[in-house]
Amino acid sequence: MKSIEDLIKLRDSARKNINMRLNPGSIRIQIGMGTCGIAAGAKHVYQKFQEEIREHNLKNIILTPVGCMGECAFEPLVEILESNGNHTIYCQVSERVVEDIVEEHIIGGAPIEKYFLSAIKR
Amino acid sequence: MLERIHVIICGGEACSKQEAKDIKREFDRLLEQEGLTDEAKTVMTGCMGLCEYHPVVVMYPGEVFYQNITVEAVATIIEEHIKHGRIVEQYRIPEPFDRGKIKNISQLKFYKMQKRIALRNCGVINPLDISEYIARDGYFALAKVLREMDPKTVIDTMKQSGLRGRGGGGFPTGLKWEFAAKSVDDVKYVICNADEGDPGAFMDRAVLEGDPHSVLEAMAICGYAIGAHQGYIYVRAEYPVAVERLEIAIRQARELQILGRNILGSHFDFDIELRLGAGAFVCGEETALIASIEGERGMPRNKPPFPAVRGLWGRPTNVNNVETFANVPVIFMKGADWFKNVGTEKSSGTKVFALGGKIMNTGLIEIPMGTTLREAIYDIGGGIPNKRKFKAVQTGGPSGGCITEKYLDTPIDFDNLVELGSMMGSGGMIVMDEDNCMVDVARFYLDFTVEESCGKCTPCREGTKRMLDILNRICEGKGTEEDLDVLERLGKMIQESSLCGLGQTAPNPVLSTLKHFRSEYEAHVYDKVCPAGVCAKLTTFTITEDCIGCTKCARNCPVGAIHGKVKELHHIDPALCIHCGACKVACPVNAISTKPVMKEEHAHV
Ligand SMILES: Cc1cc2nc3c(=O)[nH]c(=O)nc-3n(C[C@H](O)[C@H](O)[C@H](O)COP(=O)(O)O)c2cc1C
C-alpha cells in the first residue's frame, strides 16, 4: 500500500466481513479463542462448527476466531452476529451445543435462550 | 466498542420477542440515519424478568429503565436521551421499583461500567486477518500521523492525552517519548514489554492474542515520534498463542508495506521483531529486559542512565507496556482531549483488570479510571460466591498490597492505590474472603519473589529469604513476638535499599497485611491459631453434624486419630491429630470443619 487512499479502499471492502448489516443474509460466528477459550475447548468448538457448516452445506457464513471477550469464567464463548443487527452470546459451548446452535439458531432462526450468557450468568 | 451509550433491549421469549426485534431494528435504523452508530450501540438480551413493564429498554450509562416502549417511541428516546442527554420521564419506570426482579442485572452491569479502549477489538475481530483490523480503522492513526504530524506534534498529543504507563509505574508516556526523542543518536529503539510476569495478570496476553496489530501500529507511531526505525517485542515464550499471532501480524503488516521501508508511501522506515523471554519475572524490569535482549543474563542495573538515554546496545530506547501501546492509536483517532476526558484528572483513560480469586465472574474487565473498587468487585465481578464475606482485595500482584472493606469506595487510580499501601501494578485484582488466611497470602507472594529474585543485590536476595523464613515459622506455630517487629523492620530496609523495583516492592504484601490484619498475625503468634483455618499446623480439625459416617476420613487418617461407627458421627482425637488435613480432602460431604474452636479457650490450653 502506497497511500492512505489504498488503506481506505481496503477498509471499506473489509468492513463487509465484520459489519453484518452491510452483508444481508449472512451470519458471522465468532469463537473466543484466546488462551482462556482454547484451554476451555474452543478449538473443538471451532472444528465442530466447521463440520456442521460443511455437513449442512451452509452458505454465507463467516466463521472466525476472535480474542478474549473478557468473560473467562464462561468460556468457550460463541457470538453470533446476524445481518438484522442481532448479537447473541452463547457461553460454555460444547460440541453438542454447537449442533443445537447450528440447527435451531443458524438454520431455524430461533436463538436458544437457555445457552445465553445472560441466562447462565446470574 | 467505543460507544458512549448502550441501549439494552429486553428480548425475552416470554413476552413478545417480535416487538423487541422491531424496536431494535428501529433503533438501529435511526442511529444509522442520524450517524450515531459510533456513539450508541444496541444490544438485545434474554429475559430481564421485568415482564410487567414489557417492552423494556435500558440505557447505559446511568441505568435508566424505560417501559412500554413502542416503535414510535424510539425516535423520541434517540432525540431526547441519546442526543440531548435528557431522560424521557413519560416512559421511565417509576422509582422505586423492585430491582431484585431484574434477572440478568449482572450482565447489564457488565455493560454499564466497562469502557473498552485497549480491548476495543478483543473478541470482535479476527486477529489472524489484518483486514479486519483495518476495517475497524486500524492503521489509520499511523497513516494520519505520518501524513499530518511532525514528531513533536505526536509527542505533544501524547502528553496532552495524559496517558500513563500501564506496566505498573504509571509514568507519563508522552514525557517518556519526549526524553527518548531528545536523546541525540542516529540509532534508537522501541521496545514493547510483553513479559507480563505478575501472577494473576493476563491482560497483555489478551491484547496480543486478540488485537496484535494495535501494538504494532502504536510502536510504529512511537518510532516515528522518537526517531527509531527498529522495534522489538519482548514476549515470554510461555505465551505461544500470542507469539504465533504476533508473527502472523508482523508478516501481514510487512506484506502491505505497513511495516518495512517507506511505510504507506511516506519516507519513514520501521520494522519489528520478536524476542522471546524465558519467563523470569525480573526480566519485566526494563533494564533487565534490555540485558536479556542483548544476550546477557537478565539482571537490572542502576538507573540513571534511563533507557531513554542509554538503552539497548547503548542506544536511546523507549520501553512501553503492551496495554500502554494498545491505547495509543485511539488517542490519535479520537483526539487527546477525548482520551483525557475519560477517567480521572491525574489518571486518564481506562485500566484493564484481571479479576480473580473469590469472585463470581473471574475474567478481564476494562473500566474507566476512577471506578471504585466496590463497583469493580460487586457490580462487574458479581461479588463473592457462596455467600462468603469479603475480606480483602489484593492489587498489584507481588509488588502490591491488600485493601480492606473500609476502603472499597476509593476510586481506582494510580495515586489512590499507592496511598492505600498497594499499587496498580499490571492490573491483577485478587479477591479474598473469610476463608483466606492473610499470613498465608503474604507468604504466597513472598515465596514468588524469593524464587524470582535475580540475586544481584543483597537486600533482595537475602532479605526476602529471611522474611519468608519468618513467615514459614509463623505459619507453623513457631512465631514469636519479636518476629513481627523484625518483619516490619526488615521489610522497610529491603524497600529502601534494593536495586530495582522487584526488591523495592517485594515486602509490600507482607507490610500491608501486617498493617491491616495485624490481629490475624497475632492469632498465629500468640494464640497459635489460624483463624481462617488455612495453616494446617494451627488449625483444629473437627467433624460437624453433617458427617454421614462413611468412614472415609478414618481410613485416610495416617495416625488413626479418627473414631466412629459406620453411619454414625465420627470424632477426631485432638491429642493424636497431626493436622495433615487428609480427612478434609477425603470427606465427601465437607463435614470437616477447620474453624478455630474458640480463641479464648485455646489460648488457655
Ligand atoms: C520486577 C519488575 C517486573 C516488571 N514486569 C513488567 C512486566 O511484566 N510488564 C511491563 O510492562 N512492565 C514491567 N515492569 C515495569 C518496567 O520496568 C517498565 O517500567 C515498563 O515496561 C514501562 O512501560 P510503561 O511506561 O508503558 O508502563 C516491571 C518492573 C519490575 C521492577
Coordinates of N, CA, C and O in Angstrom, one line a residue, chain B residues 187-325:
Chain B
V187 N 20.8 5.9 15.8 CA 20.1 4.6 16.0 C 19.4 4.7 17.4 O 20.0 5.0 18.4
K188 N 18.1 4.4 17.3 CA 17.3 4.3 18.5 C 16.4 3.1 18.4 O 16.2 2.6 17.3
Y189 N 15.8 2.7 19.6 CA 14.9 1.6 19.5 C 13.6 1.8 20.3 O 13.6 2.6 21.2
V190 N 12.6 1.0 19.8 CA 11.3 1.0 20.6 C 11.2 -0.4 21.1 O 11.3 -1.4 20.3
I191 N 10.9 -0.6 22.3 CA 10.7 -1.9 22.9 C 9.3 -2.0 23.5 O 8.8 -1.1 24.2
C192 N 8.6 -3.1 23.1 CA 7.3 -3.4 23.8 C 7.5 -4.4 24.9 O 8.0 -5.5 24.6
N193 N 7.2 -4.1 26.1 CA 7.4 -5.0 27.2 C 6.2 -5.9 27.3 O 5.1 -5.5 27.8
A194 N 6.3 -7.1 26.8 CA 5.2 -8.1 26.9 C 5.7 -9.3 27.7 O 5.4 -10.4 27.4
D195 N 6.4 -9.0 28.8 CA 6.9 -10.1 29.7 C 5.8 -10.5 30.6 O 5.8 -11.7 31.0
E196 N 5.0 -9.6 31.0 CA 3.8 -9.9 31.9 C 4.1 -11.1 32.9 O 3.6 -12.2 32.7
G197 N 4.8 -10.7 33.9 CA 5.2 -11.8 34.9 C 4.3 -11.8 36.2 O 4.4 -12.8 36.9
D198 N 3.5 -10.8 36.4 CA 2.7 -10.9 37.6 C 1.8 -12.1 37.6 O 1.0 -12.3 36.7
P199 N 1.8 -12.9 38.7 CA 0.9 -14.0 38.8 C -0.5 -13.4 38.9 O -0.8 -12.5 39.6
G200 N -1.4 -13.9 38.0 CA -2.8 -13.4 38.1 C -3.1 -12.3 37.1 O -4.3 -11.9 37.0
A201 N -2.1 -11.8 36.4 CA -2.4 -10.8 35.4 C -2.3 -11.4 34.0 O -1.3 -12.1 33.7
F202 N -3.3 -11.2 33.1 CA -3.2 -11.7 31.8 C -3.8 -10.8 30.7 O -4.2 -11.2 29.7
M203 N -3.8 -9.5 31.0 CA -4.4 -8.5 30.1 C -3.5 -8.3 28.9 O -4.0 -8.1 27.8
D204 N -2.2 -8.3 29.1 CA -1.3 -8.1 27.9 C -1.4 -9.3 27.0 O -1.4 -9.1 25.8
R205 N -1.5 -10.5 27.5 CA -1.7 -11.6 26.7 C -3.0 -11.5 25.9 O -3.0 -11.8 24.7
A206 N -4.1 -11.0 26.5 CA -5.4 -10.9 25.8 C -5.2 -9.9 24.7 O -5.8 -10.1 23.6
V207 N -4.5 -8.8 24.9 CA -4.3 -7.8 23.8 C -3.5 -8.4 22.6 O -3.9 -8.3 21.5
L208 N -2.4 -9.1 23.0 CA -1.6 -9.7 21.9 C -2.3 -10.7 21.2 O -2.1 -10.9 20.0
E209 N -3.1 -11.5 21.9 CA -3.8 -12.6 21.2 C -5.0 -12.1 20.4 O -5.4 -12.7 19.4
G210 N -5.7 -11.0 20.9 CA -6.9 -10.6 20.4 C -6.8 -9.4 19.4 O -7.6 -9.2 18.5
D211 N -5.7 -8.7 19.5 CA -5.5 -7.5 18.7 C -4.1 -7.1 18.5 O -3.6 -6.0 18.9
P212 N -3.3 -8.0 18.0 CA -1.8 -7.8 17.9 C -1.5 -6.5 17.1 O -0.5 -5.8 17.4
H213 N -2.3 -6.2 16.1 CA -1.9 -5.0 15.2 C -2.0 -3.7 16.0 O -1.3 -2.8 15.6
S214 N -2.8 -3.6 17.0 CA -2.8 -2.3 17.7 C -1.5 -2.0 18.3 O -1.1 -0.9 18.4
V215 N -0.8 -3.1 18.8 CA 0.5 -2.9 19.4 C 1.6 -2.5 18.3 O 2.4 -1.6 18.4
L216 N 1.5 -3.2 17.2 CA 2.4 -2.9 16.1 C 2.2 -1.4 15.6 O 3.2 -0.7 15.4
E217 N 1.0 -1.0 15.4 CA 0.7 0.3 15.0 C 1.2 1.4 15.9 O 1.9 2.3 15.5
A218 N 1.0 1.1 17.2 CA 1.5 2.1 18.2 C 3.0 2.1 18.3 O 3.6 3.2 18.4
M219 N 3.7 1.0 18.1 CA 5.1 1.0 18.1 C 5.7 1.8 17.0 O 6.7 2.5 17.1
A220 N 5.0 1.7 15.8 CA 5.5 2.5 14.6 C 5.3 4.0 14.9 O 6.1 4.8 14.5
I221 N 4.1 4.3 15.5 CA 3.9 5.7 15.8 C 5.0 6.2 16.8 O 5.5 7.3 16.6
C222 N 5.3 5.4 17.8 CA 6.3 5.8 18.7 C 7.7 5.9 18.0 O 8.4 6.9 18.3
G223 N 8.0 5.0 17.1 CA 9.2 5.0 16.4 C 9.4 6.4 15.6 O 10.4 7.0 15.6
Y224 N 8.3 6.7 15.0 CA 8.2 8.0 14.2 C 8.5 9.2 15.2 O 9.3 10.1 14.8
A225 N 7.9 9.1 16.3 CA 8.0 10.3 17.3 C 9.4 10.4 17.8 O 9.8 11.5 18.0
I226 N 10.0 9.3 18.1 CA 11.3 9.4 18.8 C 12.5 9.3 17.8 O 13.6 9.6 18.2
G227 N 12.2 8.9 16.6 CA 13.3 8.8 15.6 C 13.9 7.4 15.6 O 15.1 7.3 15.5
A228 N 13.1 6.3 15.8 CA 13.6 5.0 15.8 C 13.1 4.3 14.6 O 12.1 4.6 14.0
H229 N 13.9 3.3 14.1 CA 13.5 2.5 12.9 C 13.4 1.0 13.2 O 13.1 0.3 12.3
Q230 N 13.6 0.7 14.4 CA 13.6 -0.8 14.7 C 12.8 -0.9 16.1 O 13.1 -0.2 17.0
G231 N 11.9 -1.9 16.1 CA 11.2 -2.2 17.4 C 11.4 -3.6 17.7 O 11.6 -4.5 16.9
Y232 N 11.4 -3.9 19.0 CA 11.4 -5.3 19.5 C 10.2 -5.5 20.4 O 9.9 -4.7 21.3
I233 N 9.6 -6.7 20.3 CA 8.6 -7.0 21.3 C 9.2 -8.2 22.1 O 9.5 -9.2 21.5
Y234 N 9.3 -7.9 23.4 CA 9.9 -8.9 24.3 C 8.7 -9.7 24.9 O 8.1 -9.2 25.8
V235 N 8.5 -10.9 24.4 CA 7.3 -11.6 24.9 C 7.7 -13.0 25.4 O 8.7 -13.6 24.9
R236 N 7.1 -13.4 26.5 CA 7.5 -14.7 27.1 C 7.1 -15.9 26.2 O 6.0 -15.9 25.6
A237 N 8.0 -16.8 26.1 CA 7.8 -18.0 25.3 C 6.6 -18.8 25.8 O 6.0 -19.6 25.1
E238 N 6.2 -18.5 27.1 CA 5.1 -19.3 27.7 C 3.8 -18.8 27.1 O 2.7 -19.3 27.5
Y239 N 3.8 -17.8 26.2 CA 2.6 -17.3 25.6 C 2.6 -17.8 24.1 O 2.7 -16.9 23.2
P240 N 2.6 -19.1 23.8 CA 2.7 -19.5 22.4 C 1.7 -19.0 21.5 O 2.0 -18.7 20.3
V241 N 0.5 -18.8 21.9 CA -0.6 -18.3 21.0 C -0.3 -16.9 20.7 O -0.4 -16.5 19.5
A242 N 0.1 -16.1 21.7 CA 0.4 -14.7 21.4 C 1.6 -14.6 20.4 O 1.6 -13.8 19.5
V243 N 2.6 -15.4 20.6 CA 3.8 -15.4 19.8 C 3.4 -15.7 18.3 O 3.8 -15.0 17.4
E244 N 2.6 -16.7 18.2 CA 2.2 -17.1 16.8 C 1.4 -16.0 16.1 O 1.6 -15.6 15.0
R245 N 0.5 -15.4 16.9 CA -0.4 -14.4 16.3 C 0.4 -13.1 16.0 O 0.2 -12.4 15.0
L246 N 1.4 -12.8 16.8 CA 2.3 -11.7 16.6 C 3.1 -11.9 15.3 O 3.2 -11.0 14.5
E247 N 3.6 -13.1 15.1 CA 4.4 -13.4 14.0 C 3.6 -13.2 12.7 O 4.0 -12.7 11.7
I248 N 2.3 -13.8 12.8 CA 1.4 -13.6 11.6 C 1.1 -12.1 11.3 O 1.2 -11.7 10.2
A249 N 0.9 -11.4 12.4 CA 0.5 -10.0 12.3 C 1.7 -9.2 11.6 O 1.5 -8.4 10.7
I250 N 2.9 -9.5 12.1 CA 4.1 -8.8 11.6 C 4.2 -9.1 10.1 O 4.5 -8.2 9.2
R251 N 4.1 -10.4 9.8 CA 4.2 -10.8 8.3 C 3.2 -10.1 7.5 O 3.5 -9.5 6.4
Q252 N 1.9 -10.0 7.9 CA 0.9 -9.4 7.1 C 1.1 -7.9 7.0 O 0.8 -7.3 5.9
A253 N 1.6 -7.3 8.1 CA 1.8 -5.8 8.0 C 3.0 -5.5 7.0 O 2.9 -4.6 6.3
R254 N 4.0 -6.4 7.0 CA 5.1 -6.2 6.1 C 4.6 -6.4 4.6 O 4.9 -5.6 3.7
E255 N 3.7 -7.4 4.4 CA 3.2 -7.6 3.1 C 2.4 -6.4 2.5 O 2.5 -6.1 1.3
L256 N 1.8 -5.7 3.4 CA 1.0 -4.5 3.0 C 1.8 -3.2 3.1 O 1.3 -2.1 3.0
Q257 N 3.1 -3.3 3.3 CA 4.0 -2.2 3.5 C 3.6 -1.2 4.6 O 3.7 0.0 4.5
I258 N 3.0 -1.8 5.6 CA 2.7 -1.0 6.8 C 3.9 -1.1 7.8 O 4.1 -0.3 8.6
L259 N 4.7 -2.1 7.6 CA 6.0 -2.2 8.3 C 7.0 -2.4 7.2 O 6.7 -2.9 6.1
G260 N 8.2 -1.9 7.5 CA 9.3 -2.0 6.5 C 9.7 -0.6 6.0 O 9.7 0.3 6.7
R261 N 10.1 -0.6 4.7 CA 10.6 0.7 4.2 C 9.4 1.5 3.6 O 8.4 1.0 3.2
N262 N 9.6 2.8 3.7 CA 8.6 3.7 3.2 C 7.1 3.4 3.5 O 6.3 3.1 2.6
I263 N 6.9 3.3 4.8 CA 5.6 2.9 5.3 C 4.5 3.8 4.7 O 4.5 5.0 4.7
L264 N 3.5 3.1 4.1 CA 2.3 3.8 3.5 C 2.7 5.0 2.6 O 2.1 6.0 2.6
G265 N 3.8 4.7 1.8 CA 4.2 5.7 0.9 C 5.0 6.9 1.4 O 5.3 7.9 0.7
S266 N 5.3 6.9 2.8 CA 6.0 8.0 3.4 C 7.5 7.8 3.3 O 7.9 6.8 2.6
H267 N 8.3 8.6 3.9 CA 9.7 8.4 4.0 C 10.2 7.7 5.3 O 11.3 7.7 5.6
F268 N 9.2 7.2 6.0 CA 9.5 6.6 7.3 C 9.7 5.1 7.2 O 8.8 4.4 6.6
D269 N 10.8 4.6 7.7 CA 11.0 3.1 7.7 C 10.9 2.6 9.2 O 11.4 3.3 10.1
F270 N 10.2 1.5 9.3 CA 10.2 0.9 10.7 C 9.9 -0.6 10.6 O 9.0 -1.0 9.8
D271 N 10.6 -1.3 11.3 CA 10.3 -2.8 11.4 C 10.3 -3.3 12.8 O 10.9 -2.7 13.7
I272 N 9.7 -4.4 13.0 CA 9.6 -5.0 14.3 C 10.0 -6.5 14.3 O 9.6 -7.2 13.4
E273 N 10.7 -6.9 15.3 CA 11.0 -8.3 15.5 C 10.6 -8.7 16.9 O 10.5 -7.9 17.8
L274 N 10.4 -10.0 17.0 CA 10.1 -10.6 18.4 C 11.4 -11.1 19.1 O 12.3 -11.5 18.4
R275 N 11.4 -10.9 20.4 CA 12.4 -11.6 21.2 C 11.7 -12.3 22.3 O 10.9 -11.8 23.0
L276 N 12.0 -13.6 22.4 CA 11.3 -14.4 23.3 C 12.0 -14.5 24.7 O 13.3 -14.7 24.7
G277 N 11.3 -14.3 25.7 CA 11.8 -14.4 27.1 C 11.6 -15.7 27.7 O 10.6 -16.4 27.3
A278 N 12.4 -16.1 28.6 CA 12.3 -17.4 29.2 C 11.3 -17.4 30.4 O 11.1 -18.4 31.1
G279 N 10.7 -16.3 30.7 CA 9.7 -16.3 31.8 C 10.2 -16.0 33.1 O 9.7 -16.5 34.1
A280 N 11.3 -15.1 33.2 CA 11.7 -14.7 34.6 C 11.0 -13.4 34.9 O 11.0 -12.5 34.1
F281 N 10.5 -13.3 36.1 CA 9.8 -12.1 36.5 C 10.7 -10.9 36.4 O 10.2 -9.8 35.9
V282 N 11.9 -11.0 36.8 CA 12.8 -9.8 36.8 C 13.0 -9.3 35.4 O 13.3 -8.1 35.2
C283 N 12.9 -10.1 34.4 CA 13.1 -9.6 33.0 C 12.0 -8.7 32.5 O 12.1 -8.1 31.5
G284 N 11.0 -8.5 33.3 CA 10.0 -7.5 33.0 C 10.5 -6.1 33.4 O 10.0 -5.1 32.9
E285 N 11.5 -6.1 34.3 CA 12.1 -4.8 34.7 C 12.9 -4.3 33.4 O 13.6 -5.1 32.8
E286 N 12.7 -3.1 33.1 CA 13.2 -2.7 31.7 C 14.7 -2.8 31.5 O 15.1 -3.2 30.4
T287 N 15.5 -2.5 32.5 CA 17.0 -2.7 32.2 C 17.4 -4.2 32.2 O 18.2 -4.5 31.4
A288 N 16.7 -5.0 33.0 CA 17.0 -6.4 32.9 C 16.5 -7.0 31.5 O 17.1 -7.8 30.9
L289 N 15.3 -6.5 31.1 CA 14.8 -6.9 29.8 C 15.8 -6.5 28.7 O 16.0 -7.3 27.8
I290 N 16.3 -5.3 28.7 CA 17.3 -4.9 27.7 C 18.5 -5.8 27.7 O 19.0 -6.3 26.7
A291 N 19.0 -6.1 29.0 CA 20.1 -7.0 29.1 C 19.8 -8.4 28.4 O 20.6 -9.0 27.7
S292 N 18.6 -8.8 28.7 CA 18.2 -10.1 28.1 C 18.2 -10.1 26.6 O 18.6 -11.1 26.0
I293 N 17.7 -9.0 26.0 CA 17.7 -8.9 24.6 C 19.1 -8.9 24.0 O 19.4 -9.5 23.0
E294 N 20.0 -8.3 24.8 CA 21.4 -8.2 24.3 C 22.1 -9.5 24.4 O 23.2 -9.7 24.0
G295 N 21.4 -10.5 25.0 CA 22.0 -11.8 25.2 C 22.7 -12.0 26.5 O 23.4 -13.0 26.8
E296 N 22.6 -11.0 27.4 CA 23.2 -11.1 28.7 C 22.3 -11.7 29.7 O 21.1 -12.0 29.3
R297 N 22.8 -12.0 30.9 CA 21.9 -12.5 31.9 C 20.9 -11.4 32.3 O 21.3 -10.3 32.3
G298 N 19.6 -11.8 32.4 CA 18.6 -10.8 32.7 C 18.7 -10.3 34.1 O 18.0 -10.7 35.0
M299 N 19.5 -9.2 34.3 CA 19.6 -8.6 35.6 C 19.5 -7.1 35.4 O 20.0 -6.5 34.4
P300 N 18.9 -6.4 36.4 CA 18.7 -5.0 36.3 C 20.0 -4.3 36.6 O 20.9 -4.9 37.2
R301 N 20.1 -3.0 36.2 CA 21.2 -2.2 36.5 C 20.7 -0.9 37.1 O 19.5 -0.6 37.1
N302 N 21.7 -0.1 37.6 CA 21.3 1.1 38.3 C 20.7 2.1 37.2 O 21.1 2.2 36.1
K303 N 19.7 2.9 37.7 CA 19.2 4.0 36.8 C 19.4 5.2 37.7 O 19.1 5.2 38.8
P304 N 19.7 6.4 37.1 CA 20.1 6.6 35.7 C 21.4 6.0 35.4 O 22.1 5.6 36.3
P305 N 21.8 5.9 34.1 CA 21.1 6.5 33.0 C 19.8 5.7 32.6 O 19.9 4.4 32.7
F306 N 18.7 6.3 32.3 CA 17.5 5.7 31.9 C 17.6 5.1 30.5 O 18.4 5.7 29.7
P307 N 16.8 4.1 30.2 CA 16.9 3.6 28.8 C 16.7 4.7 27.7 O 17.3 4.6 26.6
A308 N 15.9 5.7 28.0 CA 15.7 6.8 27.0 C 17.1 7.5 26.7 O 17.2 8.1 25.6
V309 N 18.0 7.3 27.5 CA 19.4 7.9 27.3 C 20.3 6.8 26.8 O 21.0 6.9 25.8
R310 N 20.4 5.8 27.6 CA 21.3 4.6 27.2 C 20.5 3.3 27.4 O 20.3 2.9 28.5
G311 N 20.0 2.8 26.4 CA 19.2 1.6 26.4 C 19.8 0.4 25.7 O 21.0 0.1 26.0
L312 N 19.1 -0.1 24.8 CA 19.5 -1.3 24.1 C 20.8 -1.1 23.3 O 20.9 -0.1 22.5
W313 N 21.8 -1.9 23.5 CA 23.1 -1.7 22.9 C 23.6 -0.3 23.0 O 24.2 0.3 22.1
G314 N 23.3 0.3 24.2 CA 23.8 1.6 24.5 C 23.1 2.8 23.8 O 23.5 3.9 23.9
R315 N 22.0 2.4 23.0 CA 21.3 3.5 22.3 C 20.1 3.9 23.0 O 19.5 3.1 23.7
P316 N 19.6 5.1 22.7 CA 18.4 5.6 23.3 C 17.2 4.7 23.0 O 17.0 4.3 21.8
T317 N 16.5 4.3 24.0 CA 15.4 3.3 23.8 C 14.2 3.6 24.6 O 14.3 4.1 25.7
N318 N 13.0 3.5 24.0 CA 11.8 3.7 24.7 C 11.1 2.4 25.0 O 10.8 1.6 24.0
V319 N 10.8 2.1 26.2 CA 10.2 0.9 26.6 C 8.8 1.2 27.1 O 8.6 2.0 28.0
N320 N 7.8 0.6 26.5 CA 6.4 0.7 27.0 C 5.8 -0.7 27.1 O 6.1 -1.6 26.4
N321 N 4.7 -0.7 27.9 CA 4.0 -1.9 28.1 C 3.0 -2.1 27.0 O 2.6 -1.2 26.3
V322 N 2.5 -3.4 26.9 CA 1.6 -3.7 25.8 C 0.3 -2.9 25.9 O -0.2 -2.3 24.9
E323 N -0.3 -2.8 27.1 CA -1.6 -2.1 27.2 C -1.4 -0.6 27.0 O -2.2 0.0 26.4
T324 N -0.2 -0.1 27.4 CA 0.1 1.3 27.1 C 0.0 1.5 25.6 O -0.7 2.4 25.1
F325 N 0.7 0.7 24.9 CA 0.7 0.8 23.4 C -0.7 0.7 22.8 O -1.1 1.4 21.9

